JSON list of C-alpha atoms in Angstrom, two decimals:
[
{"chain": "A", "resi": 1, "resn": "MET", "atom": "CA", "xyz": [153.95, 76.46, 89.65]},
{"chain": "A", "resi": 2, "resn": "THR", "atom": "CA", "xyz": [154.70, 72.95, 89.45]},
{"chain": "A", "resi": 3, "resn": "VAL", "atom": "CA", "xyz": [151.49, 72.53, 91.03]},
{"chain": "A", "resi": 4, "resn": "GLN", "atom": "CA", "xyz": [149.14, 74.65, 89.11]},
{"chain": "A", "resi": 5, "resn": "ALA", "atom": "CA", "xyz": [150.40, 73.31, 85.56]},
{"chain": "A", "resi": 6, "resn": "ARG", "atom": "CA", "xyz": [149.57, 69.94, 86.37]},
{"chain": "A", "resi": 7, "resn": "LEU", "atom": "CA", "xyz": [146.59, 70.53, 87.98]},
{"chain": "A", "resi": 8, "resn": "SER", "atom": "CA", "xyz": [145.68, 72.49, 84.50]},
{"chain": "A", "resi": 9, "resn": "ALA", "atom": "CA", "xyz": [146.99, 70.38, 82.26]},
{"chain": "A", "resi": 10, "resn": "MET", "atom": "CA", "xyz": [145.29, 67.31, 84.07]},
{"chain": "A", "resi": 11, "resn": "GLY", "atom": "CA", "xyz": [141.90, 69.24, 83.67]},
{"chain": "A", "resi": 12, "resn": "LYS", "atom": "CA", "xyz": [142.46, 69.82, 80.03]},
{"chain": "A", "resi": 13, "resn": "LEU", "atom": "CA", "xyz": [142.87, 65.89, 79.79]},
{"chain": "A", "resi": 14, "resn": "GLU", "atom": "CA", "xyz": [139.96, 64.79, 81.48]},
{"chain": "A", "resi": 15, "resn": "ILE", "atom": "CA", "xyz": [137.12, 67.15, 80.46]},
{"chain": "A", "resi": 16, "resn": "PRO", "atom": "CA", "xyz": [136.38, 69.21, 77.38]},
{"chain": "A", "resi": 17, "resn": "PHE", "atom": "CA", "xyz": [138.41, 72.48, 76.77]},
{"chain": "A", "resi": 18, "resn": "GLY", "atom": "CA", "xyz": [134.69, 74.73, 76.61]},
{"chain": "A", "resi": 19, "resn": "VAL", "atom": "CA", "xyz": [134.25, 73.67, 80.32]},
{"chain": "A", "resi": 20, "resn": "PHE", "atom": "CA", "xyz": [137.86, 73.84, 81.46]},
{"chain": "A", "resi": 21, "resn": "THR", "atom": "CA", "xyz": [137.70, 77.27, 80.46]},
{"chain": "A", "resi": 22, "resn": "LEU", "atom": "CA", "xyz": [134.54, 78.19, 82.31]},
{"chain": "A", "resi": 23, "resn": "ILE", "atom": "CA", "xyz": [135.60, 76.80, 85.63]},
{"chain": "A", "resi": 24, "resn": "TYR", "atom": "CA", "xyz": [139.39, 77.83, 85.11]},
{"chain": "A", "resi": 25, "resn": "THR", "atom": "CA", "xyz": [137.98, 81.75, 84.69]},
{"chain": "A", "resi": 26, "resn": "THR", "atom": "CA", "xyz": [137.14, 81.32, 88.44]},
{"chain": "A", "resi": 27, "resn": "GLN", "atom": "CA", "xyz": [140.65, 82.79, 88.83]},
{"chain": "A", "resi": 28, "resn": "LEU", "atom": "CA", "xyz": [139.38, 85.85, 88.48]},
{"chain": "A", "resi": 29, "resn": "PHE", "atom": "CA", "xyz": [137.25, 85.30, 90.76]},
{"chain": "A", "resi": 30, "resn": "PHE", "atom": "CA", "xyz": [140.05, 84.29, 93.40]},
{"chain": "A", "resi": 31, "resn": "THR", "atom": "CA", "xyz": [143.04, 86.59, 92.07]},
{"chain": "A", "resi": 32, "resn": "PRO", "atom": "CA", "xyz": [140.85, 89.75, 93.53]},
{"chain": "A", "resi": 33, "resn": "ILE", "atom": "CA", "xyz": [140.20, 88.34, 97.36]},
{"chain": "A", "resi": 34, "resn": "PHE", "atom": "CA", "xyz": [144.02, 87.07, 97.47]},
{"chain": "A", "resi": 35, "resn": "ALA", "atom": "CA", "xyz": [145.15, 90.76, 96.49]},
{"chain": "A", "resi": 36, "resn": "ARG", "atom": "CA", "xyz": [142.81, 91.95, 98.85]},
{"chain": "A", "resi": 37, "resn": "LEU", "atom": "CA", "xyz": [144.35, 89.75, 101.85]},
{"chain": "A", "resi": 38, "resn": "VAL", "atom": "CA", "xyz": [147.80, 89.15, 101.14]},
{"chain": "A", "resi": 39, "resn": "ASN", "atom": "CA", "xyz": [148.69, 92.29, 98.87]},
{"chain": "A", "resi": 40, "resn": "LYS", "atom": "CA", "xyz": [146.13, 94.74, 100.27]},
{"chain": "A", "resi": 41, "resn": "ILE", "atom": "CA", "xyz": [145.08, 96.36, 96.75]},
{"chain": "A", "resi": 42, "resn": "LYS", "atom": "CA", "xyz": [142.40, 98.68, 97.27]},
{"chain": "A", "resi": 43, "resn": "PHE", "atom": "CA", "xyz": [139.42, 97.85, 94.62]},
{"chain": "A", "resi": 44, "resn": "ASN", "atom": "CA", "xyz": [137.36, 101.07, 92.55]},
{"chain": "A", "resi": 45, "resn": "ARG", "atom": "CA", "xyz": [134.34, 100.82, 90.25]},
{"chain": "A", "resi": 46, "resn": "TRP", "atom": "CA", "xyz": [137.34, 100.60, 87.23]},
{"chain": "A", "resi": 47, "resn": "VAL", "atom": "CA", "xyz": [138.50, 97.78, 87.96]},
{"chain": "A", "resi": 48, "resn": "VAL", "atom": "CA", "xyz": [135.45, 95.60, 89.21]},
{"chain": "A", "resi": 49, "resn": "ILE", "atom": "CA", "xyz": [134.37, 96.58, 85.89]},
{"chain": "A", "resi": 50, "resn": "SER", "atom": "CA", "xyz": [137.49, 95.34, 84.52]},
{"chain": "A", "resi": 51, "resn": "LEU", "atom": "CA", "xyz": [137.17, 92.23, 86.54]},
{"chain": "A", "resi": 52, "resn": "ALA", "atom": "CA", "xyz": [133.55, 91.54, 85.02]},
{"chain": "A", "resi": 53, "resn": "LEU", "atom": "CA", "xyz": [134.03, 91.93, 81.67]},
{"chain": "A", "resi": 54, "resn": "ALA", "atom": "CA", "xyz": [137.19, 89.75, 81.87]},
{"chain": "A", "resi": 55, "resn": "ILE", "atom": "CA", "xyz": [135.32, 86.84, 83.15]},
{"chain": "A", "resi": 56, "resn": "ALA", "atom": "CA", "xyz": [132.64, 87.45, 80.09]},
{"chain": "A", "resi": 57, "resn": "THR", "atom": "CA", "xyz": [135.82, 86.87, 77.99]},
{"chain": "A", "resi": 58, "resn": "GLY", "atom": "CA", "xyz": [136.74, 83.93, 79.58]},
{"chain": "A", "resi": 59, "resn": "ALA", "atom": "CA", "xyz": [133.94, 81.84, 79.48]},
{"chain": "A", "resi": 60, "resn": "LEU", "atom": "CA", "xyz": [133.05, 83.51, 75.60]},
{"chain": "A", "resi": 61, "resn": "THR", "atom": "CA", "xyz": [136.23, 81.61, 75.20]},
{"chain": "A", "resi": 62, "resn": "LEU", "atom": "CA", "xyz": [134.25, 78.38, 75.41]},
{"chain": "A", "resi": 63, "resn": "SER", "atom": "CA", "xyz": [134.05, 77.42, 72.06]},
{"chain": "A", "resi": 64, "resn": "SER", "atom": "CA", "xyz": [137.68, 76.94, 71.66]},
{"chain": "A", "resi": 65, "resn": "ALA", "atom": "CA", "xyz": [139.12, 73.56, 71.07]},
{"chain": "A", "resi": 66, "resn": "PHE", "atom": "CA", "xyz": [142.39, 71.48, 72.32]},
{"chain": "A", "resi": 67, "resn": "GLY", "atom": "CA", "xyz": [144.49, 69.36, 70.68]},
{"chain": "A", "resi": 68, "resn": "GLY", "atom": "CA", "xyz": [144.36, 67.13, 73.94]},
{"chain": "A", "resi": 69, "resn": "GLU", "atom": "CA", "xyz": [140.76, 66.70, 74.61]},
{"chain": "A", "resi": 70, "resn": "PRO", "atom": "CA", "xyz": [139.47, 63.64, 75.85]},
{"chain": "A", "resi": 71, "resn": "ASP", "atom": "CA", "xyz": [136.52, 61.64, 73.99]},
{"chain": "A", "resi": 72, "resn": "GLU", "atom": "CA", "xyz": [133.73, 60.98, 75.80]},
{"chain": "A", "resi": 73, "resn": "ALA", "atom": "CA", "xyz": [135.04, 57.49, 77.17]},
{"chain": "A", "resi": 74, "resn": "GLU", "atom": "CA", "xyz": [137.98, 59.22, 78.57]},
{"chain": "A", "resi": 75, "resn": "GLU", "atom": "CA", "xyz": [136.01, 62.10, 80.74]},
{"chain": "A", "resi": 76, "resn": "ASN", "atom": "CA", "xyz": [135.98, 62.47, 83.90]},
{"chain": "A", "resi": 77, "resn": "TYR", "atom": "CA", "xyz": [133.95, 65.77, 84.57]},
{"chain": "A", "resi": 78, "resn": "ALA", "atom": "CA", "xyz": [134.21, 64.95, 88.59]},
{"chain": "A", "resi": 79, "resn": "ARG", "atom": "CA", "xyz": [138.03, 64.77, 88.75]},
{"chain": "A", "resi": 80, "resn": "GLY", "atom": "CA", "xyz": [138.71, 67.16, 85.44]},
{"chain": "A", "resi": 81, "resn": "SER", "atom": "CA", "xyz": [136.67, 69.88, 87.44]},
{"chain": "A", "resi": 82, "resn": "TRP", "atom": "CA", "xyz": [138.21, 69.62, 90.61]},
{"chain": "A", "resi": 83, "resn": "ALA", "atom": "CA", "xyz": [141.72, 69.73, 88.61]},
{"chain": "A", "resi": 84, "resn": "ALA", "atom": "CA", "xyz": [140.11, 73.13, 86.70]},
{"chain": "A", "resi": 85, "resn": "LEU", "atom": "CA", "xyz": [138.89, 74.63, 89.77]},
{"chain": "A", "resi": 86, "resn": "PHE", "atom": "CA", "xyz": [141.93, 74.55, 92.20]},
{"chain": "A", "resi": 87, "resn": "ALA", "atom": "CA", "xyz": [144.63, 74.96, 88.87]},
{"chain": "A", "resi": 88, "resn": "GLY", "atom": "CA", "xyz": [142.86, 78.84, 89.18]},
{"chain": "A", "resi": 89, "resn": "VAL", "atom": "CA", "xyz": [143.00, 78.75, 92.55]},
{"chain": "A", "resi": 90, "resn": "CYS", "atom": "CA", "xyz": [147.20, 77.98, 92.55]},
{"chain": "A", "resi": 91, "resn": "PHE", "atom": "CA", "xyz": [147.33, 80.78, 88.94]},
{"chain": "A", "resi": 92, "resn": "SER", "atom": "CA", "xyz": [145.12, 83.58, 91.29]},
{"chain": "A", "resi": 93, "resn": "LEU", "atom": "CA", "xyz": [147.39, 82.49, 94.47]},
{"chain": "A", "resi": 94, "resn": "LEU", "atom": "CA", "xyz": [150.62, 82.44, 92.95]},
{"chain": "A", "resi": 95, "resn": "LEU", "atom": "CA", "xyz": [150.02, 85.44, 91.32]},
{"chain": "A", "resi": 96, "resn": "CYS", "atom": "CA", "xyz": [149.50, 87.54, 94.29]},
{"chain": "A", "resi": 97, "resn": "ASN", "atom": "CA", "xyz": [152.87, 85.31, 96.06]},
{"chain": "A", "resi": 98, "resn": "ILE", "atom": "CA", "xyz": [154.77, 87.10, 93.26]},
{"chain": "A", "resi": 99, "resn": "GLN", "atom": "CA", "xyz": [153.57, 90.03, 94.30]},
{"chain": "A", "resi": 100, "resn": "ASN", "atom": "CA", "xyz": [154.07, 89.90, 97.55]},
{"chain": "A", "resi": 101, "resn": "VAL", "atom": "CA", "xyz": [157.71, 88.85, 97.34]},
{"chain": "A", "resi": 102, "resn": "PHE", "atom": "CA", "xyz": [158.03, 92.01, 94.81]},
{"chain": "A", "resi": 103, "resn": "ASP", "atom": "CA", "xyz": [156.44, 94.18, 97.68]},
{"chain": "A", "resi": 104, "resn": "ASN", "atom": "CA", "xyz": [158.29, 92.70, 100.58]},
{"chain": "A", "resi": 105, "resn": "TYR", "atom": "CA", "xyz": [161.21, 91.71, 99.78]},
{"chain": "A", "resi": 106, "resn": "ILE", "atom": "CA", "xyz": [162.68, 93.00, 96.57]},
{"chain": "A", "resi": 107, "resn": "PHE", "atom": "CA", "xyz": [161.64, 96.30, 96.66]},
{"chain": "A", "resi": 108, "resn": "LYS", "atom": "CA", "xyz": [162.53, 96.28, 100.33]},
{"chain": "A", "resi": 109, "resn": "ARG", "atom": "CA", "xyz": [165.83, 95.32, 99.47]},
{"chain": "A", "resi": 110, "resn": "THR", "atom": "CA", "xyz": [166.45, 97.57, 97.08]},
{"chain": "A", "resi": 111, "resn": "GLU", "atom": "CA", "xyz": [165.32, 100.55, 98.51]},
{"chain": "A", "resi": 112, "resn": "SER", "atom": "CA", "xyz": [167.49, 99.81, 101.60]},
{"chain": "A", "resi": 113, "resn": "SER", "atom": "CA", "xyz": [170.78, 100.11, 99.02]},
{"chain": "A", "resi": 114, "resn": "THR", "atom": "CA", "xyz": [171.58, 103.31, 98.24]},
{"chain": "A", "resi": 115, "resn": "THR", "atom": "CA", "xyz": [173.65, 101.99, 94.63]},
{"chain": "A", "resi": 116, "resn": "ARG", "atom": "CA", "xyz": [170.59, 100.04, 93.74]},
{"chain": "A", "resi": 117, "resn": "LYS", "atom": "CA", "xyz": [167.20, 100.66, 92.75]},
{"chain": "A", "resi": 118, "resn": "PRO", "atom": "CA", "xyz": [164.44, 98.49, 91.67]},
{"chain": "A", "resi": 119, "resn": "SER", "atom": "CA", "xyz": [164.62, 97.41, 88.09]},
{"chain": "A", "resi": 120, "resn": "PHE", "atom": "CA", "xyz": [163.10, 95.29, 85.39]},
{"chain": "A", "resi": 121, "resn": "ALA", "atom": "CA", "xyz": [166.03, 92.58, 85.37]},
{"chain": "A", "resi": 122, "resn": "SER", "atom": "CA", "xyz": [164.35, 91.87, 89.59]},
{"chain": "A", "resi": 123, "resn": "VAL", "atom": "CA", "xyz": [161.77, 90.18, 86.77]},
{"chain": "A", "resi": 124, "resn": "PHE", "atom": "CA", "xyz": [163.85, 87.89, 85.43]},
{"chain": "A", "resi": 125, "resn": "GLU", "atom": "CA", "xyz": [165.49, 86.88, 89.06]},
{"chain": "A", "resi": 126, "resn": "VAL", "atom": "CA", "xyz": [162.05, 85.89, 90.14]},
{"chain": "A", "resi": 127, "resn": "ILE", "atom": "CA", "xyz": [161.27, 83.63, 87.16]},
{"chain": "A", "resi": 128, "resn": "ILE", "atom": "CA", "xyz": [164.61, 82.39, 86.90]},
{"chain": "A", "resi": 129, "resn": "PHE", "atom": "CA", "xyz": [164.78, 80.55, 90.47]},
{"chain": "A", "resi": 130, "resn": "SER", "atom": "CA", "xyz": [160.93, 79.97, 90.23]},
{"chain": "A", "resi": 131, "resn": "SER", "atom": "CA", "xyz": [161.30, 78.34, 87.33]},
{"chain": "A", "resi": 132, "resn": "LEU", "atom": "CA", "xyz": [164.74, 76.24, 88.31]},
{"chain": "A", "resi": 133, "resn": "ALA", "atom": "CA", "xyz": [162.30, 75.14, 91.21]},
{"chain": "A", "resi": 134, "resn": "ALA", "atom": "CA", "xyz": [159.73, 74.22, 89.04]},
{"chain": "A", "resi": 135, "resn": "THR", "atom": "CA", "xyz": [161.63, 72.46, 86.79]},
{"chain": "A", "resi": 136, "resn": "ILE", "atom": "CA", "xyz": [163.85, 70.06, 89.58]},
{"chain": "A", "resi": 137, "resn": "ILE", "atom": "CA", "xyz": [160.24, 69.16, 91.01]},
{"chain": "A", "resi": 138, "resn": "SER", "atom": "CA", "xyz": [158.64, 68.43, 87.44]},
{"chain": "A", "resi": 139, "resn": "VAL", "atom": "CA", "xyz": [161.52, 66.23, 86.68]},
{"chain": "A", "resi": 140, "resn": "ALA", "atom": "CA", "xyz": [161.65, 64.43, 90.00]},
{"chain": "A", "resi": 141, "resn": "GLY", "atom": "CA", "xyz": [158.04, 63.61, 89.74]},
{"chain": "A", "resi": 142, "resn": "LEU", "atom": "CA", "xyz": [158.44, 62.27, 86.00]},
{"chain": "A", "resi": 143, "resn": "LEU", "atom": "CA", "xyz": [160.98, 60.14, 87.37]},
{"chain": "A", "resi": 144, "resn": "ILE", "atom": "CA", "xyz": [159.08, 59.06, 90.06]},
{"chain": "A", "resi": 145, "resn": "ALA", "atom": "CA", "xyz": [155.99, 58.34, 88.59]},
{"chain": "A", "resi": 146, "resn": "GLY", "atom": "CA", "xyz": [157.72, 56.74, 85.32]},
{"chain": "A", "resi": 147, "resn": "GLU", "atom": "CA", "xyz": [156.41, 59.08, 82.95]},
{"chain": "A", "resi": 148, "resn": "GLN", "atom": "CA", "xyz": [159.86, 58.99, 80.91]},
{"chain": "A", "resi": 149, "resn": "ASP", "atom": "CA", "xyz": [158.83, 55.96, 79.43]},
{"chain": "A", "resi": 150, "resn": "ASP", "atom": "CA", "xyz": [155.95, 57.58, 78.16]},
{"chain": "A", "resi": 151, "resn": "LEU", "atom": "CA", "xyz": [157.51, 60.62, 76.38]},
{"chain": "A", "resi": 152, "resn": "LYS", "atom": "CA", "xyz": [159.84, 58.04, 74.62]},
{"chain": "A", "resi": 153, "resn": "ARG", "atom": "CA", "xyz": [157.02, 56.78, 73.13]},
{"chain": "A", "resi": 154, "resn": "GLU", "atom": "CA", "xyz": [155.43, 59.67, 72.42]},
{"chain": "A", "resi": 155, "resn": "MET", "atom": "CA", "xyz": [158.72, 61.02, 70.79]},
{"chain": "A", "resi": 156, "resn": "ASN", "atom": "CA", "xyz": [159.22, 58.10, 68.81]},
{"chain": "A", "resi": 157, "resn": "GLU", "atom": "CA", "xyz": [155.33, 57.87, 67.56]},
{"chain": "A", "resi": 158, "resn": "PHE", "atom": "CA", "xyz": [155.39, 61.72, 66.46]},
{"chain": "A", "resi": 159, "resn": "SER", "atom": "CA", "xyz": [154.53, 62.07, 62.72]},
{"chain": "A", "resi": 160, "resn": "LYS", "atom": "CA", "xyz": [157.01, 64.44, 61.80]},
{"chain": "A", "resi": 161, "resn": "GLY", "atom": "CA", "xyz": [159.95, 62.83, 63.67]},
{"chain": "A", "resi": 162, "resn": "LYS", "atom": "CA", "xyz": [161.95, 62.81, 65.94]},
{"chain": "A", "resi": 163, "resn": "GLY", "atom": "CA", "xyz": [164.00, 66.41, 65.25]},
{"chain": "A", "resi": 164, "resn": "ALA", "atom": "CA", "xyz": [160.18, 67.85, 65.04]},
{"chain": "A", "resi": 165, "resn": "TYR", "atom": "CA", "xyz": [159.48, 66.50, 67.82]},
{"chain": "A", "resi": 166, "resn": "VAL", "atom": "CA", "xyz": [162.13, 68.10, 70.16]},
{"chain": "A", "resi": 167, "resn": "MET", "atom": "CA", "xyz": [161.73, 71.51, 68.23]},
{"chain": "A", "resi": 168, "resn": "ALA", "atom": "CA", "xyz": [158.81, 71.33, 69.19]},
{"chain": "A", "resi": 169, "resn": "MET", "atom": "CA", "xyz": [159.18, 70.99, 72.73]},
{"chain": "A", "resi": 170, "resn": "VAL", "atom": "CA", "xyz": [161.81, 73.61, 72.83]},
{"chain": "A", "resi": 171, "resn": "GLY", "atom": "CA", "xyz": [159.58, 76.29, 71.04]},
{"chain": "A", "resi": 172, "resn": "GLN", "atom": "CA", "xyz": [156.55, 75.50, 73.63]},
{"chain": "A", "resi": 173, "resn": "ALA", "atom": "CA", "xyz": [159.44, 75.55, 76.33]},
{"chain": "A", "resi": 174, "resn": "VAL", "atom": "CA", "xyz": [161.05, 79.28, 75.35]},
{"chain": "A", "resi": 175, "resn": "SER", "atom": "CA", "xyz": [156.91, 80.30, 74.43]},
{"chain": "A", "resi": 176, "resn": "TRP", "atom": "CA", "xyz": [156.35, 79.71, 78.27]},
{"chain": "A", "resi": 177, "resn": "GLN", "atom": "CA", "xyz": [158.82, 81.47, 79.60]},
{"chain": "A", "resi": 178, "resn": "VAL", "atom": "CA", "xyz": [157.83, 84.52, 77.24]},
{"chain": "A", "resi": 179, "resn": "TYR", "atom": "CA", "xyz": [154.51, 84.35, 78.93]},
{"chain": "A", "resi": 180, "resn": "TRP", "atom": "CA", "xyz": [156.03, 84.02, 82.33]},
{"chain": "A", "resi": 181, "resn": "VAL", "atom": "CA", "xyz": [158.20, 87.40, 81.25]},
{"chain": "A", "resi": 182, "resn": "GLY", "atom": "CA", "xyz": [154.78, 89.32, 80.23]},
{"chain": "A", "resi": 183, "resn": "ILE", "atom": "CA", "xyz": [152.58, 88.13, 83.40]},
{"chain": "A", "resi": 184, "resn": "VAL", "atom": "CA", "xyz": [155.39, 88.53, 86.21]},
{"chain": "A", "resi": 185, "resn": "GLY", "atom": "CA", "xyz": [156.73, 91.66, 84.41]},
{"chain": "A", "resi": 186, "resn": "LEU", "atom": "CA", "xyz": [152.90, 93.25, 84.65]},
{"chain": "A", "resi": 187, "resn": "VAL", "atom": "CA", "xyz": [152.77, 91.74, 88.47]},
{"chain": "A", "resi": 188, "resn": "PHE", "atom": "CA", "xyz": [156.07, 93.72, 89.20]},
{"chain": "A", "resi": 189, "resn": "SER", "atom": "CA", "xyz": [154.64, 97.15, 86.85]},
{"chain": "A", "resi": 190, "resn": "VAL", "atom": "CA", "xyz": [151.06, 97.33, 88.50]},
{"chain": "A", "resi": 191, "resn": "SER", "atom": "CA", "xyz": [149.75, 94.71, 90.05]},
{"chain": "A", "resi": 192, "resn": "SER", "atom": "CA", "xyz": [148.58, 90.96, 90.45]},
{"chain": "A", "resi": 193, "resn": "VAL", "atom": "CA", "xyz": [145.11, 91.63, 89.66]},
{"chain": "A", "resi": 194, "resn": "LEU", "atom": "CA", "xyz": [145.85, 93.09, 86.27]},
{"chain": "A", "resi": 195, "resn": "SER", "atom": "CA", "xyz": [148.40, 90.47, 85.22]},
{"chain": "A", "resi": 196, "resn": "ASN", "atom": "CA", "xyz": [145.54, 88.18, 85.60]},
{"chain": "A", "resi": 197, "resn": "VAL", "atom": "CA", "xyz": [143.12, 90.42, 83.40]},
{"chain": "A", "resi": 198, "resn": "ILE", "atom": "CA", "xyz": [145.54, 90.55, 80.87]},
{"chain": "A", "resi": 199, "resn": "SER", "atom": "CA", "xyz": [146.35, 86.69, 80.79]},
{"chain": "A", "resi": 200, "resn": "VAL", "atom": "CA", "xyz": [142.67, 85.85, 80.44]},
{"chain": "A", "resi": 201, "resn": "VAL", "atom": "CA", "xyz": [141.88, 88.65, 77.79]},
{"chain": "A", "resi": 202, "resn": "THR", "atom": "CA", "xyz": [144.49, 87.45, 75.50]},
{"chain": "A", "resi": 203, "resn": "TRP", "atom": "CA", "xyz": [142.40, 84.25, 75.30]},
{"chain": "A", "resi": 204, "resn": "PRO", "atom": "CA", "xyz": [140.42, 84.70, 72.37]},
{"chain": "A", "resi": 205, "resn": "ILE", "atom": "CA", "xyz": [143.00, 86.73, 70.63]},
{"chain": "A", "resi": 206, "resn": "VAL", "atom": "CA", "xyz": [145.01, 83.20, 70.96]},
{"chain": "A", "resi": 207, "resn": "SER", "atom": "CA", "xyz": [142.07, 81.18, 69.57]},
{"chain": "A", "resi": 208, "resn": "VAL", "atom": "CA", "xyz": [142.06, 83.45, 66.88]},
{"chain": "A", "resi": 209, "resn": "LEU", "atom": "CA", "xyz": [145.82, 83.23, 66.15]},
{"chain": "A", "resi": 210, "resn": "VAL", "atom": "CA", "xyz": [145.53, 79.75, 65.97]},
{"chain": "A", "resi": 211, "resn": "VAL", "atom": "CA", "xyz": [142.02, 79.45, 63.73]},
{"chain": "A", "resi": 212, "resn": "ILE", "atom": "CA", "xyz": [143.36, 81.93, 61.08]},
{"chain": "A", "resi": 213, "resn": "PHE", "atom": "CA", "xyz": [147.37, 80.70, 60.86]},
{"chain": "A", "resi": 214, "resn": "PHE", "atom": "CA", "xyz": [146.14, 76.82, 61.86]},
{"chain": "A", "resi": 215, "resn": "ASN", "atom": "CA", "xyz": [142.84, 76.09, 61.05]},
{"chain": "A", "resi": 216, "resn": "PHE", "atom": "CA", "xyz": [143.13, 74.13, 64.09]},
{"chain": "A", "resi": 217, "resn": "MET", "atom": "CA", "xyz": [140.82, 71.63, 64.39]},
{"chain": "A", "resi": 218, "resn": "ASP", "atom": "CA", "xyz": [138.29, 72.99, 62.10]},
{"chain": "A", "resi": 219, "resn": "ASP", "atom": "CA", "xyz": [138.00, 75.43, 64.74]},
{"chain": "A", "resi": 220, "resn": "GLU", "atom": "CA", "xyz": [135.73, 78.52, 63.07]},
{"chain": "A", "resi": 221, "resn": "PHE", "atom": "CA", "xyz": [135.86, 82.08, 64.22]},
{"chain": "A", "resi": 222, "resn": "ASP", "atom": "CA", "xyz": [132.22, 82.52, 65.10]},
{"chain": "A", "resi": 223, "resn": "VAL", "atom": "CA", "xyz": [130.05, 84.74, 67.41]},
{"chain": "A", "resi": 224, "resn": "PHE", "atom": "CA", "xyz": [131.73, 83.54, 70.93]},
{"chain": "A", "resi": 225, "resn": "LYS", "atom": "CA", "xyz": [134.99, 84.90, 69.86]},
{"chain": "A", "resi": 226, "resn": "GLY", "atom": "CA", "xyz": [133.96, 88.07, 68.14]},
{"chain": "A", "resi": 227, "resn": "VAL", "atom": "CA", "xyz": [132.25, 89.06, 71.20]},
{"chain": "A", "resi": 228, "resn": "ALA", "atom": "CA", "xyz": [134.97, 87.83, 73.74]},
{"chain": "A", "resi": 229, "resn": "LEU", "atom": "CA", "xyz": [137.35, 90.18, 71.42]},
{"chain": "A", "resi": 230, "resn": "ILE", "atom": "CA", "xyz": [134.88, 92.80, 72.16]},
{"chain": "A", "resi": 231, "resn": "THR", "atom": "CA", "xyz": [135.18, 92.27, 75.78]},
{"chain": "A", "resi": 232, "resn": "ALA", "atom": "CA", "xyz": [138.66, 91.78, 75.53]},
{"chain": "A", "resi": 233, "resn": "VAL", "atom": "CA", "xyz": [139.09, 94.94, 74.62]},
{"chain": "A", "resi": 234, "resn": "LEU", "atom": "CA", "xyz": [137.09, 96.79, 77.08]},
{"chain": "A", "resi": 235, "resn": "SER", "atom": "CA", "xyz": [138.10, 94.98, 80.05]},
{"chain": "A", "resi": 236, "resn": "ALA", "atom": "CA", "xyz": [141.79, 96.08, 79.59]},
{"chain": "A", "resi": 237, "resn": "ALA", "atom": "CA", "xyz": [140.63, 99.37, 78.10]},
{"chain": "A", "resi": 238, "resn": "ALA", "atom": "CA", "xyz": [139.04, 99.45, 81.84]},
{"chain": "A", "resi": 239, "resn": "TYR", "atom": "CA", "xyz": [141.73, 98.51, 83.55]},
{"chain": "A", "resi": 240, "resn": "PHE", "atom": "CA", "xyz": [144.30, 101.08, 81.94]},
{"chain": "A", "resi": 241, "resn": "PHE", "atom": "CA", "xyz": [141.87, 103.53, 82.41]},
{"chain": "A", "resi": 242, "resn": "ARG", "atom": "CA", "xyz": [141.80, 103.11, 85.89]},
{"chain": "A", "resi": 243, "resn": "LEU", "atom": "CA", "xyz": [145.48, 103.73, 85.65]},
{"chain": "A", "resi": 244, "resn": "HIS", "atom": "CA", "xyz": [145.54, 106.51, 83.80]},
{"chain": "A", "resi": 245, "resn": "LYS", "atom": "CA", "xyz": [143.20, 108.51, 86.25]},
{"chain": "A", "resi": 246, "resn": "GLU", "atom": "CA", "xyz": [145.04, 107.60, 88.93]},
{"chain": "A", "resi": 247, "resn": "ASN", "atom": "CA", "xyz": [147.91, 109.13, 87.46]},
{"chain": "A", "resi": 248, "resn": "ARG", "atom": "CA", "xyz": [146.54, 112.09, 87.05]},
{"chain": "A", "resi": 249, "resn": "ASP", "atom": "CA", "xyz": [145.08, 112.84, 90.28]},
{"chain": "A", "resi": 250, "resn": "ASN", "atom": "CA", "xyz": [148.81, 112.09, 91.55]},
{"chain": "A", "resi": 251, "resn": "ASP", "atom": "CA", "xyz": [149.86, 114.74, 89.06]},
{"chain": "A", "resi": 252, "resn": "VAL", "atom": "CA", "xyz": [147.61, 116.71, 90.18]},
{"chain": "A", "resi": 253, "resn": "ILE", "atom": "CA", "xyz": [148.40, 116.44, 93.96]},
{"chain": "A", "resi": 254, "resn": "ALA", "atom": "CA", "xyz": [151.78, 116.76, 92.87]},
{"chain": "A", "resi": 255, "resn": "ASN", "atom": "CA", "xyz": [151.34, 119.73, 91.63]}
]
């Protein structure tokens, strides 16, 4: 988790956000591969269609902007591109490993107990321990690199004051935890593949909300965002149709 976050941040700061998005979307190629190898997940045409539409959704968000985008003089395409690519690989591998933890440890542990069954509390169990480990590693890395002075300077130079800076950081931390509850919850409930699909198809929704509420960096609702919203809906619909079809077939077999 720490490595993925670090690589993702590095990629966003080294290359334009549109380029980063295109490269980072490759996670949707890696997740099915890892899911097949690690989690033994089987695929059908509806999953493939969902993945293809999700890839299109991610690629079409290239027109979105990011506040930390580098100037032309600051761009480093080689380093930023590799960082974005490996960030995508790490995210895919992380999702599949989380599912592996559920399948091979938590579910088996609860199945062996006569009093405890798998519950959504397992999601918080995974998030708490992984976040704690990631926090310790991140803080240690920050102190070793001496970046605490940069944080102090950033807080002192924040235009709205130190209090607003602290509130912004706290809000961001809470938002990320909510995000990970959703991501890990989807892995727990369905699979790492659906979790990855949903995480990507929300990109255009977020970019549209930014345009509506913040007019961020004069970002506009263009044709790319419109098409991305359509492909996002179709991608999610294809996967959920597959789940509906599986449940219906299972009911027929059970009866």
